[in-house]
Coordinates of C-alpha atoms in Angstrom, one line a residue:
Chain A
M1 CA -15.0 96.9 27.2
N2 CA -12.8 94.7 24.7
K3 CA -13.1 94.6 21.1
F4 CA -12.6 91.0 20.6
V5 CA -15.6 89.7 22.4
K6 CA -17.7 92.3 20.4
G7 CA -16.1 91.1 17.3
M8 CA -16.9 87.6 18.0
F9 CA -20.5 88.5 19.0
A10 CA -20.9 89.8 15.6
F11 CA -19.4 86.9 13.8
G12 CA -21.7 84.7 15.7
L13 CA -24.7 86.9 14.7
S14 CA -23.6 86.9 10.9
A15 CA -23.5 83.1 11.0
A16 CA -26.7 82.7 12.7
T17 CA -28.3 85.0 9.9
L18 CA -26.5 82.8 7.5
V19 CA -28.3 79.8 8.8
G20 CA -31.5 81.8 8.6
C21 CA -31.2 82.3 5.1
S22 CA -30.4 78.6 4.3
S23 CA -33.6 77.3 5.9
S24 CA -35.7 79.9 4.2
G25 CA -34.1 79.2 0.9
S26 CA -34.8 75.4 1.1
G27 CA -38.6 76.1 1.2
E28 CA -38.9 77.2 -2.3
E29 CA -38.0 74.2 -4.0
D30 CA -39.8 73.1 -7.1
A31 CA -40.3 69.3 -7.6
S32 CA -40.6 69.0 -11.2
A33 CA -37.4 69.9 -13.2
A34 CA -38.4 70.5 -16.6
S35 CA -36.9 73.8 -16.3
G36 CA -33.7 74.9 -14.8
S37 CA -30.1 74.7 -16.1
I38 CA -28.7 71.1 -16.7
T39 CA -26.0 69.9 -14.5
V40 CA -24.1 67.6 -16.8
V41 CA -22.3 64.8 -15.0
S42 CA -19.6 62.9 -17.1
R43 CA -16.8 60.3 -15.9
E44 CA -13.1 60.9 -15.8
D45 CA -11.2 61.3 -19.1
G46 CA -9.8 57.6 -20.0
S47 CA -12.5 55.8 -18.3
G48 CA -14.0 52.8 -20.3
T49 CA -17.5 54.0 -19.9
R50 CA -16.8 57.7 -20.8
G51 CA -14.8 56.5 -23.9
A52 CA -17.6 54.4 -25.3
F53 CA -20.3 56.9 -24.3
T54 CA -18.6 59.9 -26.0
E55 CA -17.8 57.8 -29.1
L56 CA -21.2 56.3 -29.6
L57 CA -23.0 59.6 -29.4
G58 CA -20.7 61.3 -31.6
I59 CA -19.5 63.5 -28.7
D60 CA -16.0 62.5 -29.6
D61 CA -15.9 63.4 -33.3
G62 CA -13.0 60.9 -33.7
E63 CA -10.5 63.9 -33.5
K64 CA -11.2 65.2 -30.0
D65 CA -13.6 64.7 -27.1
N66 CA -16.1 67.8 -27.2
T67 CA -17.4 67.2 -23.6
T68 CA -18.1 70.6 -22.3
S69 CA -15.6 71.8 -19.8
S70 CA -18.5 72.9 -17.4
A71 CA -19.4 69.1 -16.8
Q72 CA -18.7 67.7 -13.4
I73 CA -16.4 64.7 -13.4
T74 CA -16.4 61.8 -11.1
N75 CA -14.6 58.8 -11.1
S76 CA -17.1 56.2 -9.6
T77 CA -20.6 54.9 -10.6
S78 CA -21.9 55.2 -7.1
V79 CA -20.9 58.9 -6.8
M80 CA -22.5 59.6 -10.3
M81 CA -25.6 57.8 -9.1
T82 CA -25.6 59.7 -5.7
T83 CA -25.2 63.0 -7.4
V84 CA -28.0 62.3 -9.9
E85 CA -30.3 61.1 -7.2
G86 CA -29.7 64.4 -5.3
N87 CA -29.7 66.9 -7.8
D88 CA -33.0 67.5 -9.7
Y89 CA -31.3 69.0 -12.9
A90 CA -28.4 66.5 -13.3
I91 CA -27.9 64.1 -16.1
G92 CA -25.3 61.4 -16.2
Y93 CA -24.5 57.8 -17.5
I94 CA -23.7 54.5 -16.0
S95 CA -23.4 50.7 -17.0
L96 CA -26.7 49.2 -17.3
G97 CA -25.9 46.5 -14.9
S98 CA -25.5 49.2 -12.0
L99 CA -29.0 50.8 -12.9
N100 CA -31.4 50.7 -9.8
D101 CA -34.6 52.6 -8.9
T102 CA -32.8 55.6 -7.1
V103 CA -32.5 57.2 -10.5
K104 CA -34.4 57.2 -13.9
A105 CA -33.1 56.1 -17.1
V106 CA -34.5 58.1 -20.2
K107 CA -35.1 56.5 -23.4
V108 CA -32.6 57.2 -26.2
D109 CA -34.5 58.0 -29.4
G110 CA -37.5 56.5 -27.9
V111 CA -36.0 53.0 -27.1
E112 CA -35.9 52.0 -23.5
A113 CA -32.6 50.9 -22.1
T114 CA -33.1 47.0 -21.6
Q115 CA -31.1 43.9 -22.5
E116 CA -33.4 42.9 -25.3
N117 CA -33.3 46.2 -27.0
I118 CA -29.4 46.1 -26.8
E119 CA -29.6 42.6 -28.0
S120 CA -31.8 43.4 -31.1
G121 CA -29.6 46.4 -31.8
E122 CA -32.2 49.2 -31.2
Y123 CA -30.6 50.6 -28.2
T124 CA -27.1 51.5 -29.5
V125 CA -25.2 53.1 -26.6
S126 CA -23.2 49.7 -25.4
R127 CA -19.5 48.6 -25.1
P128 CA -17.7 45.4 -25.0
F129 CA -16.3 43.6 -21.9
I130 CA -13.0 42.1 -22.9
V131 CA -10.6 39.7 -21.2
C132 CA -7.2 39.7 -22.7
T133 CA -4.3 37.0 -22.7
T134 CA -0.7 36.9 -23.7
G135 CA 0.5 34.1 -26.4
E136 CA 1.4 31.7 -23.4
V137 CA -1.8 31.1 -21.5
S138 CA -1.6 28.2 -19.1
E139 CA -3.8 25.0 -19.6
L140 CA -6.1 26.2 -16.8
G141 CA -6.4 29.7 -18.2
Q142 CA -7.4 28.4 -21.8
D143 CA -10.0 26.1 -19.9
F144 CA -11.5 28.9 -18.1
M145 CA -11.6 31.0 -21.2
N146 CA -13.4 28.2 -23.0
F147 CA -15.9 28.0 -20.1
I148 CA -16.6 31.6 -20.3
M149 CA -17.3 31.4 -24.1
S150 CA -19.4 28.2 -23.6
D151 CA -23.3 27.9 -23.3
E152 CA -22.9 27.7 -19.3
G153 CA -20.5 30.9 -19.2
Q154 CA -22.6 33.0 -21.4
A155 CA -25.7 31.9 -19.6
V156 CA -24.0 33.5 -16.4
V157 CA -23.3 36.6 -18.4
A158 CA -27.0 37.1 -19.4
E159 CA -28.2 36.3 -15.9
E160 CA -26.1 39.4 -14.6
G161 CA -27.8 41.8 -16.9
Y162 CA -25.2 41.9 -19.8
I163 CA -25.8 40.9 -23.3
A164 CA -24.2 37.4 -24.0
M165 CA -21.9 36.7 -26.9
E166 CA -22.3 33.8 -29.5
T167 CA -21.3 30.6 -27.5
T168 CA -19.1 27.8 -28.6
G169 CA -21.5 25.2 -27.4
A170 CA -21.6 23.1 -24.2
F171 CA -18.6 23.2 -22.0
E172 CA -16.2 20.3 -21.4
S173 CA -13.4 20.8 -18.9
N174 CA -10.0 19.6 -19.7
G175 CA -9.5 18.9 -16.0
A176 CA -6.7 21.4 -15.4
T177 CA -5.7 22.1 -12.0
G178 CA -3.8 24.8 -10.2
D179 CA -3.9 28.7 -9.7
L180 CA -5.4 31.2 -11.9
T181 CA -5.3 34.9 -11.4
V182 CA -7.6 37.2 -13.0
G183 CA -7.8 41.0 -12.8
G184 CA -8.6 44.3 -14.0
S185 CA -11.5 46.5 -14.8
S186 CA -13.9 47.3 -12.0
S187 CA -16.8 47.2 -14.4
V188 CA -16.1 43.6 -15.4
T189 CA -15.1 42.2 -11.9
P190 CA -18.7 41.6 -10.6
V191 CA -19.5 39.3 -13.8
M192 CA -16.1 37.6 -13.5
E193 CA -16.7 36.8 -10.0
K194 CA -19.9 35.1 -10.9
L195 CA -18.2 33.2 -13.9
A196 CA -15.5 32.0 -11.6
E197 CA -17.8 30.6 -9.0
A198 CA -19.7 29.0 -11.6
Y199 CA -16.6 27.3 -13.1
K200 CA -15.5 26.1 -9.7
K201 CA -18.6 24.0 -9.6
I202 CA -17.5 22.2 -12.7
N203 CA -13.7 22.1 -11.9
A204 CA -13.6 22.1 -8.2
D205 CA -9.8 21.6 -8.2
A206 CA -9.1 25.1 -9.8
N207 CA -8.4 28.2 -7.7
I208 CA -9.3 31.5 -9.4
S209 CA -8.7 34.6 -7.8
V210 CA -10.4 37.8 -9.1
Q211 CA -8.6 41.0 -8.3
Q212 CA -10.4 44.4 -8.9
T213 CA -8.2 47.1 -10.2
D214 CA -8.7 48.9 -13.5
S215 CA -8.7 48.2 -17.3
T216 CA -5.1 49.8 -17.7
T217 CA -3.7 47.9 -14.8
G218 CA -5.3 44.6 -15.9
A219 CA -3.7 44.8 -19.3
E220 CA -0.4 45.9 -18.0
S221 CA -0.3 43.2 -15.4
T222 CA -1.3 40.7 -18.0
I223 CA 1.7 41.9 -20.1
S224 CA 4.0 41.6 -17.2
G225 CA 2.7 38.2 -16.1
V226 CA 1.0 39.2 -12.7
Y227 CA -2.4 38.2 -14.3
D228 CA -2.8 35.2 -16.2
I229 CA -6.0 36.9 -17.6
G230 CA -6.8 40.7 -17.7
M231 CA -10.2 42.4 -17.7
C232 CA -11.0 45.6 -19.7
S233 CA -14.2 47.6 -20.2
R234 CA -12.8 49.1 -23.3
E235 CA -11.0 48.2 -26.3
L236 CA -7.2 47.4 -26.0
T237 CA -5.1 50.3 -27.3
D238 CA -2.8 49.6 -30.2
D239 CA 0.3 49.8 -27.6
E240 CA -1.3 47.1 -25.5
K241 CA -2.0 45.0 -28.7
D242 CA 1.6 45.6 -29.8
A243 CA 2.7 44.1 -26.5
G244 CA 1.2 40.9 -27.3
L245 CA -2.2 41.0 -25.9
T246 CA -5.2 39.2 -27.8
P247 CA -8.4 40.5 -26.9
T248 CA -11.7 38.4 -26.5
T249 CA -14.9 39.9 -26.1
I250 CA -16.9 38.2 -23.5
A251 CA -20.1 40.2 -22.9
I252 CA -21.7 43.5 -24.3
D253 CA -22.8 46.2 -21.5
G254 CA -25.4 48.7 -22.2
I255 CA -24.9 52.3 -20.8
A256 CA -27.8 53.9 -19.4
V257 CA -28.4 57.9 -19.5
I258 CA -29.9 58.7 -15.9
V259 CA -31.7 61.8 -14.9
N260 CA -33.3 62.5 -11.3
K261 CA -36.5 60.8 -10.5
N262 CA -38.3 64.2 -10.3
N263 CA -37.3 65.2 -13.8
S264 CA -40.4 65.1 -16.0
V265 CA -38.0 64.2 -19.1
D266 CA -38.3 60.6 -20.2
N267 CA -37.0 60.5 -23.6
L268 CA -34.1 62.2 -25.2
T269 CA -32.9 62.0 -28.8
S270 CA -29.1 61.0 -29.4
D271 CA -28.5 64.4 -30.8
Q272 CA -30.2 66.1 -27.7
I273 CA -27.8 64.1 -25.5
K274 CA -24.8 65.1 -27.6
E275 CA -25.7 68.6 -27.6
I276 CA -26.4 68.4 -23.7
Y277 CA -22.8 67.0 -23.4
T278 CA -21.1 69.4 -25.7
G279 CA -22.7 72.3 -24.0
E280 CA -24.9 73.5 -26.7
I281 CA -28.2 72.7 -24.7
T282 CA -27.9 74.1 -21.1
E283 CA -31.5 74.3 -20.0
W284 CA -34.0 71.4 -19.4
A285 CA -36.7 73.8 -21.0
D286 CA -34.9 73.1 -24.4
V287 CA -35.2 69.5 -24.5
A288 CA -38.7 69.1 -22.7
E289 CA -41.4 68.0 -24.9
Chain B
M1 CA 26.4 46.3 28.9
Q2 CA 28.4 48.3 26.5
L3 CA 27.5 46.2 23.6
R4 CA 23.8 46.1 24.4
E5 CA 23.8 49.9 24.6
N6 CA 25.5 50.2 21.2
A7 CA 23.2 47.6 19.8
M8 CA 19.9 49.6 20.9
R9 CA 21.6 52.9 19.8
I10 CA 21.8 51.4 16.2
V11 CA 18.3 50.1 16.3
F12 CA 17.2 53.7 17.2
M13 CA 19.2 55.2 14.5
L14 CA 17.8 52.9 11.9
A15 CA 14.2 53.7 13.1
A16 CA 15.2 57.4 12.5
C17 CA 16.6 56.7 9.3
F18 CA 13.5 54.9 8.0
S19 CA 11.5 58.1 7.4
I20 CA 14.4 60.0 5.9
V21 CA 15.0 56.9 3.4
A22 CA 11.3 56.8 2.6
V23 CA 11.3 60.3 1.8
F24 CA 14.2 60.2 -0.4
F25 CA 12.9 57.2 -2.3
I26 CA 9.6 58.8 -2.8
C27 CA 11.1 62.1 -4.0
F28 CA 13.7 60.1 -6.1
Y29 CA 10.9 58.0 -8.0
L30 CA 8.4 60.9 -8.2
F31 CA 11.0 63.1 -10.1
I32 CA 12.2 60.4 -12.2
N33 CA 9.2 59.5 -13.6
G34 CA 7.4 62.9 -13.6
L35 CA 10.1 65.3 -15.1
P36 CA 10.4 63.6 -18.4
A37 CA 6.9 64.2 -18.9
I38 CA 7.1 67.8 -18.2
A39 CA 10.2 68.1 -20.5
K40 CA 7.9 66.5 -23.3
I41 CA 5.0 68.4 -22.7
G42 CA 7.1 71.7 -22.2
P43 CA 7.3 73.2 -18.5
L44 CA 5.3 76.4 -19.7
N45 CA 2.8 74.5 -21.7
F46 CA 2.2 72.0 -18.5
L47 CA 2.3 74.8 -15.8
T48 CA 0.4 77.7 -17.3
G49 CA -1.6 75.6 -19.8
M50 CA -5.2 76.2 -19.5
E51 CA -6.6 73.1 -20.9
W52 CA -6.6 69.6 -19.6
A53 CA -7.7 67.3 -22.3
P54 CA -5.9 64.1 -22.2
S55 CA -7.8 62.7 -25.1
N56 CA -6.7 65.6 -27.5
E57 CA -3.1 65.6 -25.9
L58 CA -3.6 68.9 -23.9
Y59 CA -1.9 68.9 -20.7
G60 CA -2.2 72.1 -18.9
I61 CA -2.5 71.9 -15.1
F62 CA -2.9 75.6 -14.3
P63 CA -6.6 75.3 -13.7
M64 CA -5.8 72.4 -10.9
I65 CA -3.0 74.5 -9.3
I66 CA -5.7 77.4 -9.0
G67 CA -8.2 74.9 -7.8
S68 CA -5.8 73.7 -5.3
I69 CA -5.3 77.1 -4.0
Y70 CA -8.7 78.3 -4.0
V71 CA -10.1 75.4 -2.1
T72 CA -7.2 75.3 0.4
A73 CA -7.8 79.0 1.0
G74 CA -11.7 78.3 1.6
A75 CA -10.7 75.6 4.1
I76 CA -8.5 78.1 5.9
I77 CA -11.1 80.8 5.9
V78 CA -13.6 78.3 7.3
G79 CA -11.5 76.2 9.5
V80 CA -9.0 78.4 11.1
P81 CA -11.2 80.8 12.9
I82 CA -13.3 78.1 14.2
G83 CA -10.4 76.1 15.1
I84 CA -8.4 78.6 17.1
L85 CA -11.5 79.8 19.0
T86 CA -12.4 76.3 19.8
A87 CA -8.8 75.8 21.2
V88 CA -9.2 79.2 23.1
Y89 CA -12.3 77.9 24.4
M90 CA -11.0 74.4 25.7
A91 CA -8.0 75.9 27.2
Y92 CA -9.3 78.9 29.1
F93 CA -13.2 79.2 29.1
C94 CA -14.4 75.4 29.2
P95 CA -15.8 74.1 32.4
K96 CA -14.4 70.7 33.0
K97 CA -17.6 68.9 32.4
I98 CA -18.0 70.3 29.0
Y99 CA -14.0 69.7 28.4
R100 CA -14.7 66.0 29.0
I101 CA -17.1 65.9 25.9
V102 CA -15.3 68.3 23.7
K103 CA -11.8 66.8 23.9
P104 CA -12.9 63.3 22.6
A105 CA -15.2 64.8 20.1
V106 CA -12.5 66.7 18.6
E107 CA -10.2 63.5 18.5
L108 CA -12.9 61.6 17.2
L109 CA -13.3 64.1 14.2
A110 CA -9.4 63.4 13.6
G111 CA -10.2 59.7 13.3
I112 CA -13.0 59.8 10.7
P113 CA -11.8 58.5 7.4
S114 CA -11.9 60.9 4.6
I115 CA -14.2 58.7 2.4
V116 CA -16.8 59.2 5.4
Y117 CA -16.3 63.0 5.2
G118 CA -16.8 62.7 1.5
F119 CA -19.9 61.0 1.6
F120 CA -21.4 63.4 4.3
G121 CA -20.4 66.2 2.0
L122 CA -22.2 64.4 -0.9
V123 CA -25.5 63.8 1.0
V124 CA -25.5 66.8 3.3
I125 CA -23.4 69.8 2.3
V126 CA -23.9 69.4 -1.6
P127 CA -27.7 69.1 -1.3
L128 CA -27.9 72.1 1.1
I129 CA -25.8 74.3 -1.4
Q130 CA -28.1 73.2 -4.3
D131 CA -31.2 74.2 -2.2
V132 CA -29.9 77.6 -1.0
F133 CA -28.5 78.9 -4.3
H134 CA -30.3 76.7 -7.0
T135 CA -27.4 75.6 -8.8
S136 CA -25.5 72.6 -8.8
G137 CA -24.0 71.8 -5.1
N138 CA -20.7 70.4 -6.4
T139 CA -19.0 73.6 -5.9
V140 CA -15.8 75.3 -4.4
L141 CA -18.0 76.4 -1.6
A142 CA -18.9 72.7 -0.8
A143 CA -15.1 71.6 -0.9
S144 CA -14.2 74.3 1.1
V145 CA -16.7 73.9 3.9
L146 CA -15.9 70.2 4.0
L147 CA -12.1 70.8 4.1
G148 CA -12.6 73.3 6.8
I149 CA -14.2 70.9 9.1
M150 CA -11.6 68.2 8.1
I151 CA -8.8 70.3 9.3
L152 CA -10.5 71.5 12.5
P153 CA -8.9 68.5 14.6
T154 CA -5.4 69.4 13.4
I155 CA -5.8 73.1 14.2
V156 CA -7.6 72.6 17.5
S157 CA -5.4 69.9 19.1
V158 CA -2.1 71.6 18.1
S159 CA -3.2 75.0 19.2
E160 CA -4.7 73.8 22.3
A161 CA -1.6 72.0 23.2
S162 CA 0.5 75.2 22.7
L163 CA -2.0 77.2 24.8
Q164 CA -1.6 74.8 27.3
A165 CA 2.0 75.1 27.3
V166 CA 1.8 78.9 28.0
P167 CA 3.3 79.3 31.6
D168 CA 0.5 80.4 34.0
S169 CA 2.6 83.2 35.1
Y170 CA 1.8 85.2 31.9
Y171 CA -2.0 85.1 32.5
E172 CA -1.5 85.8 36.3
G173 CA 0.8 88.9 35.5
S174 CA -1.7 90.0 33.0
L175 CA -4.3 89.8 35.5
A176 CA -2.2 91.6 37.9
L177 CA -1.7 94.4 35.7
G178 CA -5.6 95.1 35.5
A179 CA -6.6 93.2 32.2
S180 CA -9.8 91.1 32.3
H181 CA -9.9 87.4 31.7
E182 CA -10.7 87.5 28.2
R183 CA -8.1 90.3 27.5
S184 CA -5.4 88.1 29.2
V185 CA -6.5 85.2 27.2
Y186 CA -6.5 87.0 23.6
F187 CA -3.6 89.4 24.0
V188 CA -1.3 87.7 26.1
C189 CA -1.8 83.8 26.0
L190 CA -2.8 83.6 22.7
K191 CA 0.1 85.8 21.5
A192 CA 2.7 83.8 23.4
A193 CA 1.3 80.6 21.8
K194 CA 1.5 82.1 18.4
S195 CA 4.2 79.8 17.0
G196 CA 2.2 76.5 18.0
V197 CA -1.0 78.1 16.6
L198 CA 0.8 78.7 13.2
A199 CA 2.2 75.3 13.3
G200 CA -1.3 73.8 13.8
V201 CA -2.6 76.2 10.9
I202 CA 0.3 75.0 8.5
L203 CA -0.3 71.2 9.4
G204 CA -4.0 71.9 8.4
V205 CA -3.2 73.6 5.2
G206 CA -0.9 70.6 4.3
R207 CA -3.9 68.4 5.2
A208 CA -6.2 70.5 3.1
I209 CA -4.0 70.5 0.0
G210 CA -3.5 66.9 0.0
E211 CA -6.8 65.6 0.8
T212 CA -8.3 63.8 -2.2
M213 CA -11.2 61.3 -1.5
A214 CA -13.5 63.8 0.1
V215 CA -12.9 66.6 -2.4
I216 CA -13.3 64.4 -5.4
M217 CA -16.7 63.5 -4.1
V218 CA -18.1 67.3 -3.6
A219 CA -16.1 69.4 -5.7
G220 CA -17.5 68.6 -9.3
N221 CA -14.0 68.3 -10.6
Q222 CA -14.3 70.2 -13.8
A223 CA -10.8 71.0 -15.1
V224 CA -11.6 74.7 -15.7
I225 CA -10.8 77.8 -13.4
P226 CA -13.8 78.4 -11.3
G227 CA -15.4 81.7 -12.0
S228 CA -17.2 81.9 -8.6
L229 CA -17.7 80.0 -5.3
L230 CA -20.5 78.2 -6.8
H231 CA -18.7 76.6 -9.7
G232 CA -17.0 73.4 -9.8
V233 CA -13.4 72.9 -9.1
R234 CA -10.7 70.4 -9.6
T235 CA -7.5 70.1 -7.3
M236 CA -4.3 68.5 -8.3
T237 CA -5.0 65.5 -6.1
A238 CA -8.3 65.0 -7.6
N239 CA -6.8 65.2 -11.2
I240 CA -4.3 62.5 -10.2
V241 CA -6.7 60.2 -8.8
L242 CA -9.6 60.7 -11.1
E243 CA -7.6 59.4 -14.1
M244 CA -4.8 57.4 -12.8
G245 CA -6.8 54.2 -13.2
Y246 CA -7.3 54.6 -16.9
A247 CA -4.6 56.5 -17.9
S248 CA -1.5 55.1 -20.0
G249 CA 1.3 56.4 -22.0
L250 CA 2.1 60.2 -21.7
H251 CA -1.3 60.7 -19.7
R252 CA -0.1 58.7 -16.9
E253 CA 3.4 60.4 -17.0
A254 CA 1.6 63.8 -16.9
L255 CA -0.3 62.6 -13.9
I256 CA 2.8 61.8 -12.2
A257 CA 4.3 65.1 -13.3
T258 CA 1.4 66.8 -11.4
A259 CA 2.3 65.0 -8.2
C260 CA 5.7 66.5 -8.7
V261 CA 3.9 69.9 -8.7
L262 CA 1.9 68.9 -5.7
F263 CA 5.1 67.7 -4.0
V264 CA 6.8 71.0 -4.7
F265 CA 3.9 72.8 -3.1
I266 CA 4.0 70.8 -0.1
M267 CA 7.8 71.3 0.2
I268 CA 7.2 75.2 -0.2
I269 CA 4.8 75.1 2.7
N270 CA 7.1 73.1 4.8
L271 CA 10.1 75.4 4.1
S272 CA 8.1 78.5 4.6
F273 CA 7.1 77.2 8.0
S274 CA 10.4 76.5 9.1
A275 CA 11.7 79.7 7.9
L276 CA 9.1 81.3 9.9
K277 CA 10.0 79.2 13.0
R278 CA 13.6 80.1 12.6
K279 CA 12.9 83.8 12.5
E280 CA 10.8 83.3 15.4
A281 CA 13.5 81.8 17.4
K282 CA 15.9 84.5 16.4
A283 CA 13.5 87.4 17.5

């Protein structure tokens, strides 16, 4: 009678078949993932985490970043974790402070990613957290910096799961008052908030606001005077140093290499990780013991 | 009285000017910041370069341009048929009771923030594709399906409004000539509402090409031209948002230049739309 209705019927039918296929497909899922091709997940170009990761594992050979072009890219730790959580074949990397039990951190060269192992230097995949200031830092700013590097400040750093730096001894406030704006890297923000909280307990007259943006904005806004102290999860670039920023390393953060919990692989050598990320190894079977 | 009238006229005019001024300023600053980078990289290298590797000083956005086109085309294939059929159903076939459910549901779909769509895609669509095809689920297909859903409310509401605006006499006339209900709806009313439906589709395309958050979460974001529906893809918007946070120097400028290209794309879409409309008005 009319072609259109018939066409619609066919459309609906094919849609139904498609749905049918999908439900039958999901049945044959295998739990252990020691075979299958690897889904490489990486962070975006320019990310502090990626920069440290590629450099430490030799994926970046000093001239260029050789991360395979078929690697999936994400710009957030939580998407990285959800992707790895939901994909049996995925591998990714995140800040050790963000690690939880939805994913599995693999040992690198047989060393587990823990605070102790980073401190002892056995686990080598780590990067500095940096705060930067210009020459003319306020009295309050200086006092807060002194606090961060003191016994008390570094105790907060360690408590948050990062590796503390050498301290300058017990903290004595100079009693400065006023406002202080700290801003920058989203990786450093959580620990900075704890530091600000702890500092306010000692110096209640100080008003510190911590703003979360990113490393580059942190550095730029400190240069332009919007922030008193900037936070970076990567080393400062030469441009930024030339503009008058002085970096201070306040903590070391480990980078955990993560895989799906169903993955039977527990240990990877750094060469294997490098080859996975440069695209030389593409199958889990090639790295399984 | 006269004074008040004039004063209000100025207020209205200022309100109207505001959006024009905003567009002008956005356009101005975008190109001021973006064009030098294009010149520095070389327009040909920038637009047709196959490799995007800012840390290696390679700034080719061709894969992203293709990526945006693929994903948008996919969204049209998924969203347009469903959207138009939904609109037709709502306008001509839907019982009042169901209409009272469908209409708010479609409106609700429009109000869901894109990050929520993205999360839905990440935990529902992506694992589904993974299970069915046994590959990584972050693919062109996932992005297309998700965007197809996201542009539905735009297409449905605009199309439905234009279908409702078709005079009843068209439909009645068609019936009087012996056509069935379905034939009248599809070949008379839908045809009469063509330009409105097209407007809905174009608005949908605009939304699809400009969508960012949701796409980033499901598309995989590899900066290479996808070889199939089951490969990852990076769109222009994703490219900008992914790297803006950490970029500095020429890298940052190259991202702004990407935004310029995107802006030109949107302008082309809008211009072709108004050209289409003008042609229609003449005919």
